[in-house]
Short mmCIF file of C-alpha atoms in Angstrom, two decimals:
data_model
loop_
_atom_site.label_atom_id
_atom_site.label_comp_id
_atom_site.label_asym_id
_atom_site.label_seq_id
_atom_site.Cartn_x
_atom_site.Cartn_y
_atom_site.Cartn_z
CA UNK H 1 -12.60 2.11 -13.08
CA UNK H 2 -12.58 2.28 -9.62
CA UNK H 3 -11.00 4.95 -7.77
CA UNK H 4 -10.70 6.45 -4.58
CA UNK H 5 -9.94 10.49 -3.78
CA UNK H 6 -8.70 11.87 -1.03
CA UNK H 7 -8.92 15.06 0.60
CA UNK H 8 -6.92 17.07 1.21
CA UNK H 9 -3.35 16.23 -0.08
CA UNK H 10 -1.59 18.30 2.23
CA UNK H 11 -2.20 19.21 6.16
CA UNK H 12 -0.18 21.20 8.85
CA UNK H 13 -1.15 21.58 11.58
CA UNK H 14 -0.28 22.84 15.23
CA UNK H 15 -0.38 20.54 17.98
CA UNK H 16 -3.44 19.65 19.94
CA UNK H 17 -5.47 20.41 17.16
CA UNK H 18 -8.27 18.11 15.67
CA UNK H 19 -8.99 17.48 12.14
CA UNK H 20 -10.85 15.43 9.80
CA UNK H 21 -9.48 13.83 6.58
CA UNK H 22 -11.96 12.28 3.74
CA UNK H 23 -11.91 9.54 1.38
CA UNK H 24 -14.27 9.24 -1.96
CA UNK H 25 -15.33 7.49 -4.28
CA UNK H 26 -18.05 6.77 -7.40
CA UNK H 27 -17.60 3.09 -6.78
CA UNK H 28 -19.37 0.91 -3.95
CA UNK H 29 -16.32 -1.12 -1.84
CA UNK H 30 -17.13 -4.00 0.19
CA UNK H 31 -14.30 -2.87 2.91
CA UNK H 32 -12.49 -0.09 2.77
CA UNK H 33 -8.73 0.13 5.20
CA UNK H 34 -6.93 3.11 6.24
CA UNK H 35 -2.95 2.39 6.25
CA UNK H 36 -0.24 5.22 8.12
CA UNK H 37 3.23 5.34 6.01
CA UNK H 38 6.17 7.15 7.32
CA UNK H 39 8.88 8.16 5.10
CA UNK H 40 10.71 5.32 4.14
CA UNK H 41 8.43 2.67 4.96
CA UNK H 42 5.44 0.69 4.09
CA UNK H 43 2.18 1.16 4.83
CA UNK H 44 1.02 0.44 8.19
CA UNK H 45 -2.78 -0.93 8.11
CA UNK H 46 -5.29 1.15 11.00
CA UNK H 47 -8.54 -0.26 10.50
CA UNK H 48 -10.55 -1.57 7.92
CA UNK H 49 -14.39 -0.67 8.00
CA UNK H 50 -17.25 -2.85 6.34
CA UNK H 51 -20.57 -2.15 7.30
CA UNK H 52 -22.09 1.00 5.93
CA UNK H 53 -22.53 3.23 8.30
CA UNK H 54 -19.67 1.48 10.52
CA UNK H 55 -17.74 3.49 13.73
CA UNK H 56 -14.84 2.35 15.03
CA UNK H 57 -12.33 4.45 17.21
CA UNK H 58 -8.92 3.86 17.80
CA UNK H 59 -7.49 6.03 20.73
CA UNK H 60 -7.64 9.15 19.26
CA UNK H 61 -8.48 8.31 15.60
CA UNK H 62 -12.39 7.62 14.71
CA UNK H 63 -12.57 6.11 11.44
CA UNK H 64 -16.37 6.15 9.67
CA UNK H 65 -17.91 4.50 7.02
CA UNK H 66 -20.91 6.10 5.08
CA UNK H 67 -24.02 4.87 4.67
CA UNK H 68 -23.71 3.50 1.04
CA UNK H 69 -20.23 2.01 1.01
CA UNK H 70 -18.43 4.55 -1.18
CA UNK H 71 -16.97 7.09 1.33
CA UNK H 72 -14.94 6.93 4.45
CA UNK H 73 -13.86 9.38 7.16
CA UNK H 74 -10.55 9.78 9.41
CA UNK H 75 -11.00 12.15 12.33
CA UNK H 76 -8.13 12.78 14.67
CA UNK H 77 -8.71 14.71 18.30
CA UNK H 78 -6.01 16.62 20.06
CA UNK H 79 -3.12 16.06 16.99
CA UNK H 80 0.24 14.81 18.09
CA UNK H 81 3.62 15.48 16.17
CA UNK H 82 3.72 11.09 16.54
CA UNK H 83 0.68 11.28 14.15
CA UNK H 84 2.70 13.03 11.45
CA UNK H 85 2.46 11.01 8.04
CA UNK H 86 0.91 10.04 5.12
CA UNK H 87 -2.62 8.88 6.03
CA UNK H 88 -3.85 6.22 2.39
CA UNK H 89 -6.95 4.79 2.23
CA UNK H 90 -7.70 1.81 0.34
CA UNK H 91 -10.71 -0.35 -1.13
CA UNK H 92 -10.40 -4.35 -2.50
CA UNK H 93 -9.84 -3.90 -6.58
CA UNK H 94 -11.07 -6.55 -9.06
CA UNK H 95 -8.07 -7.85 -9.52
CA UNK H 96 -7.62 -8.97 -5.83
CA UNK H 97 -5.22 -6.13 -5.41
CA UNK H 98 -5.88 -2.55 -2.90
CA UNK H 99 -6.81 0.45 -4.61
CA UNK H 100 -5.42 2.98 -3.03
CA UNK H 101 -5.95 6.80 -3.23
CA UNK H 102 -3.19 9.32 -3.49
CA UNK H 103 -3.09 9.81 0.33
CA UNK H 104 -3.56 12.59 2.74
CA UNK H 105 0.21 14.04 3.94
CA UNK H 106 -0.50 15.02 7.78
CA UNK H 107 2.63 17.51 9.75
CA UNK H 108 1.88 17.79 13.18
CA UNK H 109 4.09 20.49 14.64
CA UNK H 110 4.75 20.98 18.82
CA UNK M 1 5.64 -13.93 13.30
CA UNK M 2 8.76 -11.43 11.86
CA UNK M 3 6.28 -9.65 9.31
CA UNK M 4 7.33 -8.85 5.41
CA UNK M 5 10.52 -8.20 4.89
CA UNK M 6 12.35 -6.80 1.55
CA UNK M 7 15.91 -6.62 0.11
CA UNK M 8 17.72 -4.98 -0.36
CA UNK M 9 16.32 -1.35 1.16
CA UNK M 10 17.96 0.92 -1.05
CA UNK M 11 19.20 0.22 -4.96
CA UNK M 12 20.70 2.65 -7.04
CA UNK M 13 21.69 1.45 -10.64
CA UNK M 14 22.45 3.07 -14.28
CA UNK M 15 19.84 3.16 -17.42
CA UNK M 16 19.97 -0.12 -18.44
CA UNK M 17 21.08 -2.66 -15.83
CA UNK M 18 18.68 -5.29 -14.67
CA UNK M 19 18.12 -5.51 -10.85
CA UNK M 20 16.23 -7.72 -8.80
CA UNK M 21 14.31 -7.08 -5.39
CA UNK M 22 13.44 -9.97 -3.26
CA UNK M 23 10.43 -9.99 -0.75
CA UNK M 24 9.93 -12.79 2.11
CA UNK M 25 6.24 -13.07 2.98
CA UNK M 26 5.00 -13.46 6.15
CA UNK M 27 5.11 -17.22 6.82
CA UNK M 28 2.18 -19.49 6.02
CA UNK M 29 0.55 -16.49 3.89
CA UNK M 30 -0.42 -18.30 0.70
CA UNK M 31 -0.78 -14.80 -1.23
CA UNK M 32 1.76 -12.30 -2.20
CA UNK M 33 1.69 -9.06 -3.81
CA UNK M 34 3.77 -6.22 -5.59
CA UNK M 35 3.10 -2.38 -5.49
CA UNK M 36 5.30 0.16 -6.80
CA UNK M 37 4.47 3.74 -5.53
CA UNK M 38 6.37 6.76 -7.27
CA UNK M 39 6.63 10.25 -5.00
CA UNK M 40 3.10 11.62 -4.43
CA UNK M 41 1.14 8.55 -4.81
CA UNK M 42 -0.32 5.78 -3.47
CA UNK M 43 0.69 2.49 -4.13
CA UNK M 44 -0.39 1.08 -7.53
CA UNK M 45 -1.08 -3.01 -8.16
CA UNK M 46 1.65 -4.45 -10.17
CA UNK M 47 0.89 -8.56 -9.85
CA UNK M 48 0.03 -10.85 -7.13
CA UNK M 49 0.34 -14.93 -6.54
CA UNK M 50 -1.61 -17.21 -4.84
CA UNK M 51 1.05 -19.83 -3.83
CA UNK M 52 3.09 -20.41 -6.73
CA UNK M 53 1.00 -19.11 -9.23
CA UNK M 54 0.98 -15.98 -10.76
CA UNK M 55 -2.93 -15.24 -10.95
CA UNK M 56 -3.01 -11.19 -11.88
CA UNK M 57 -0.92 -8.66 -13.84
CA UNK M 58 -1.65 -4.71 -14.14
CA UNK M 59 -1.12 -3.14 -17.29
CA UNK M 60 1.98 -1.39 -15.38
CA UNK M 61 3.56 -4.50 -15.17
CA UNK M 62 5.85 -4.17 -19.10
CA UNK M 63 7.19 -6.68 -20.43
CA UNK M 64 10.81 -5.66 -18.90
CA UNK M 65 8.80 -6.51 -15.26
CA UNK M 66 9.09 -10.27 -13.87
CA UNK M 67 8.24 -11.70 -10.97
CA UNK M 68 8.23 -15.35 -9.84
CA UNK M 69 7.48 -17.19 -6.32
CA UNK M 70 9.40 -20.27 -7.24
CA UNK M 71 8.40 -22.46 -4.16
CA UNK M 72 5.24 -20.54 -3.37
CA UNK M 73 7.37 -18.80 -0.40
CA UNK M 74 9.45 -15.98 -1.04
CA UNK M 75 9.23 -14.11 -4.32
CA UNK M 76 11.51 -12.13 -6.68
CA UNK M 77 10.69 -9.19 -8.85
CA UNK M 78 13.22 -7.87 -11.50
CA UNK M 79 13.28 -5.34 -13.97
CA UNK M 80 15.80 -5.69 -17.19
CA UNK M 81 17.04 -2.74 -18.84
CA UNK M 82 15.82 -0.28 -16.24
CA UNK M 83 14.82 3.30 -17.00
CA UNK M 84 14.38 6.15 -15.45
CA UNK M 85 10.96 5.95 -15.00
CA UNK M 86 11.09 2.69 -12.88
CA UNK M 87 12.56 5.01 -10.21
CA UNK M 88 10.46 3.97 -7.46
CA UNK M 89 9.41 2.43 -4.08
CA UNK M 90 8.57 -1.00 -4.68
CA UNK M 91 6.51 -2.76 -2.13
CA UNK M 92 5.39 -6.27 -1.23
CA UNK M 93 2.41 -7.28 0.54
CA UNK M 94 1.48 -10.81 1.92
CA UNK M 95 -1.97 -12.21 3.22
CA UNK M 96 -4.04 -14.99 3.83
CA UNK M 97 -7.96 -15.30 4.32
CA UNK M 98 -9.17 -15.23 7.72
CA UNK M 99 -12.55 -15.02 9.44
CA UNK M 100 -15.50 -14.57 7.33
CA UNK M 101 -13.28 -14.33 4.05
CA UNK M 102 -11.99 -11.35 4.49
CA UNK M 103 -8.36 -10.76 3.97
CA UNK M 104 -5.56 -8.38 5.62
CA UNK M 105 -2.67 -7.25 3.33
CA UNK M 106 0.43 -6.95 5.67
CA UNK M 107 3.14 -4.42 4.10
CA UNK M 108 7.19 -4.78 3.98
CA UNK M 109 9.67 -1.39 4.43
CA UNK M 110 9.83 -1.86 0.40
CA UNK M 111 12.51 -1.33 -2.17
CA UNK M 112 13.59 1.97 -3.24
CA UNK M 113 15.60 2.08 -6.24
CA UNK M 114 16.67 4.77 -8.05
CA UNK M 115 18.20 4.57 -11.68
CA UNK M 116 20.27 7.05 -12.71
#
């Protein structure tokens, strides 16, 4: 069974601050996509890494793939209360379907 | 291009009425999914079509879950003698396969229904 953990569940934090939130798994993904979801509302897709090893930055989010395809990074520089929400990572299931992981629950306060 | 929209937003019902949510893909997206994602969690897989055909179910999907995608466009989910347990946000998800094969599932606002 394929699943993906994420860590930690819960972060507050002031603003301005920086912080780094992880995503693991046993299982190898071929791609793995981070998705933002405010209260109320569906997930919002980010990025979606592929190659091991894989960069990419979005303003002030860096999102990194590891090596072997089974872990992925979120770091966020100089937190804003706008980056406040639940932060889900997600790998392609069997089925055709996203496997998500229980999420990371970000509060950014001014 | 309007995105994935659901309706309605908000249900509340009693133990034991059937309800039904409705989800319009984004246009052109041949496939079409359903999450439902309970307080705490991410969303789980429920079922997914690839035009008009129903090609996966999850285990969570019980017998009192149905979906369809009549025309291979928009798609309906209901649930018949609801329970408390189905309390939920249900989501729907459309894509299609671009460059290179790999595919981008695009989220609605979702469903939340509550049964009392």
């Amino acid at each position: 069974t394929q699943l993906l953990e994420q860590s930690p569940q819960f972060l507050s934090i002031q603003e301005g601050e920086n912080l780094t939130v992880y995503c693991n798994s046993s299982s190898v993904f071929s791609s793995l996509q981070w998705y933002r979801q405010e209260p109320g509302e569906g997930p919002v897709l980010l990025v979606t890494v592929v190659t091991g090893g894989e960069v990419k930055k979005l303003k002030r989010l860096t999102f990194q793939f590891g090596d072997a395809r089974k872990d992925s990074s979120l770091h966020i520089t100089a937190a804003q209360p706008g980056d406040t929400g639940l932060y889900l990572c997600a790998g392609g299931g069997s089925q055709g379907n996203l496997i998500f992981g229980k999420g990371t629950k970000l509060s950014v306060k001014p | 291009d309007t995105g994935v929209s659901q309706d309605p937003r908000h249900k509340i019902t009693k133990r034991g009425q059937n309800v039904t949510f409705r989800c319009d893909p984004i246009s052109e997206h041949n496939r079409l999914y359903w999450y439902r994602q309970t307080l705490g969690q991410g969303p789980e897989f429920l079922t997914y079509f690839q035009n008009e055909a129903q090609l996966e179910k999850s285990r969570l999907l019980s017998d009192r879950f149905s979906a369809e995608r009549p025309k291979g466009s928009f798609s309906t989910l209901e649930i018949q003698r609801t329970e408390q347990g189905d309390s939920a946000m249900y989501l729907c998800a459309s894509s299609r396969k671009g460059q290179g094969g790999r595919e981008t599932q695009y989220f609605g606002p979702g469903t939340r229904l509550l049964v009392l």
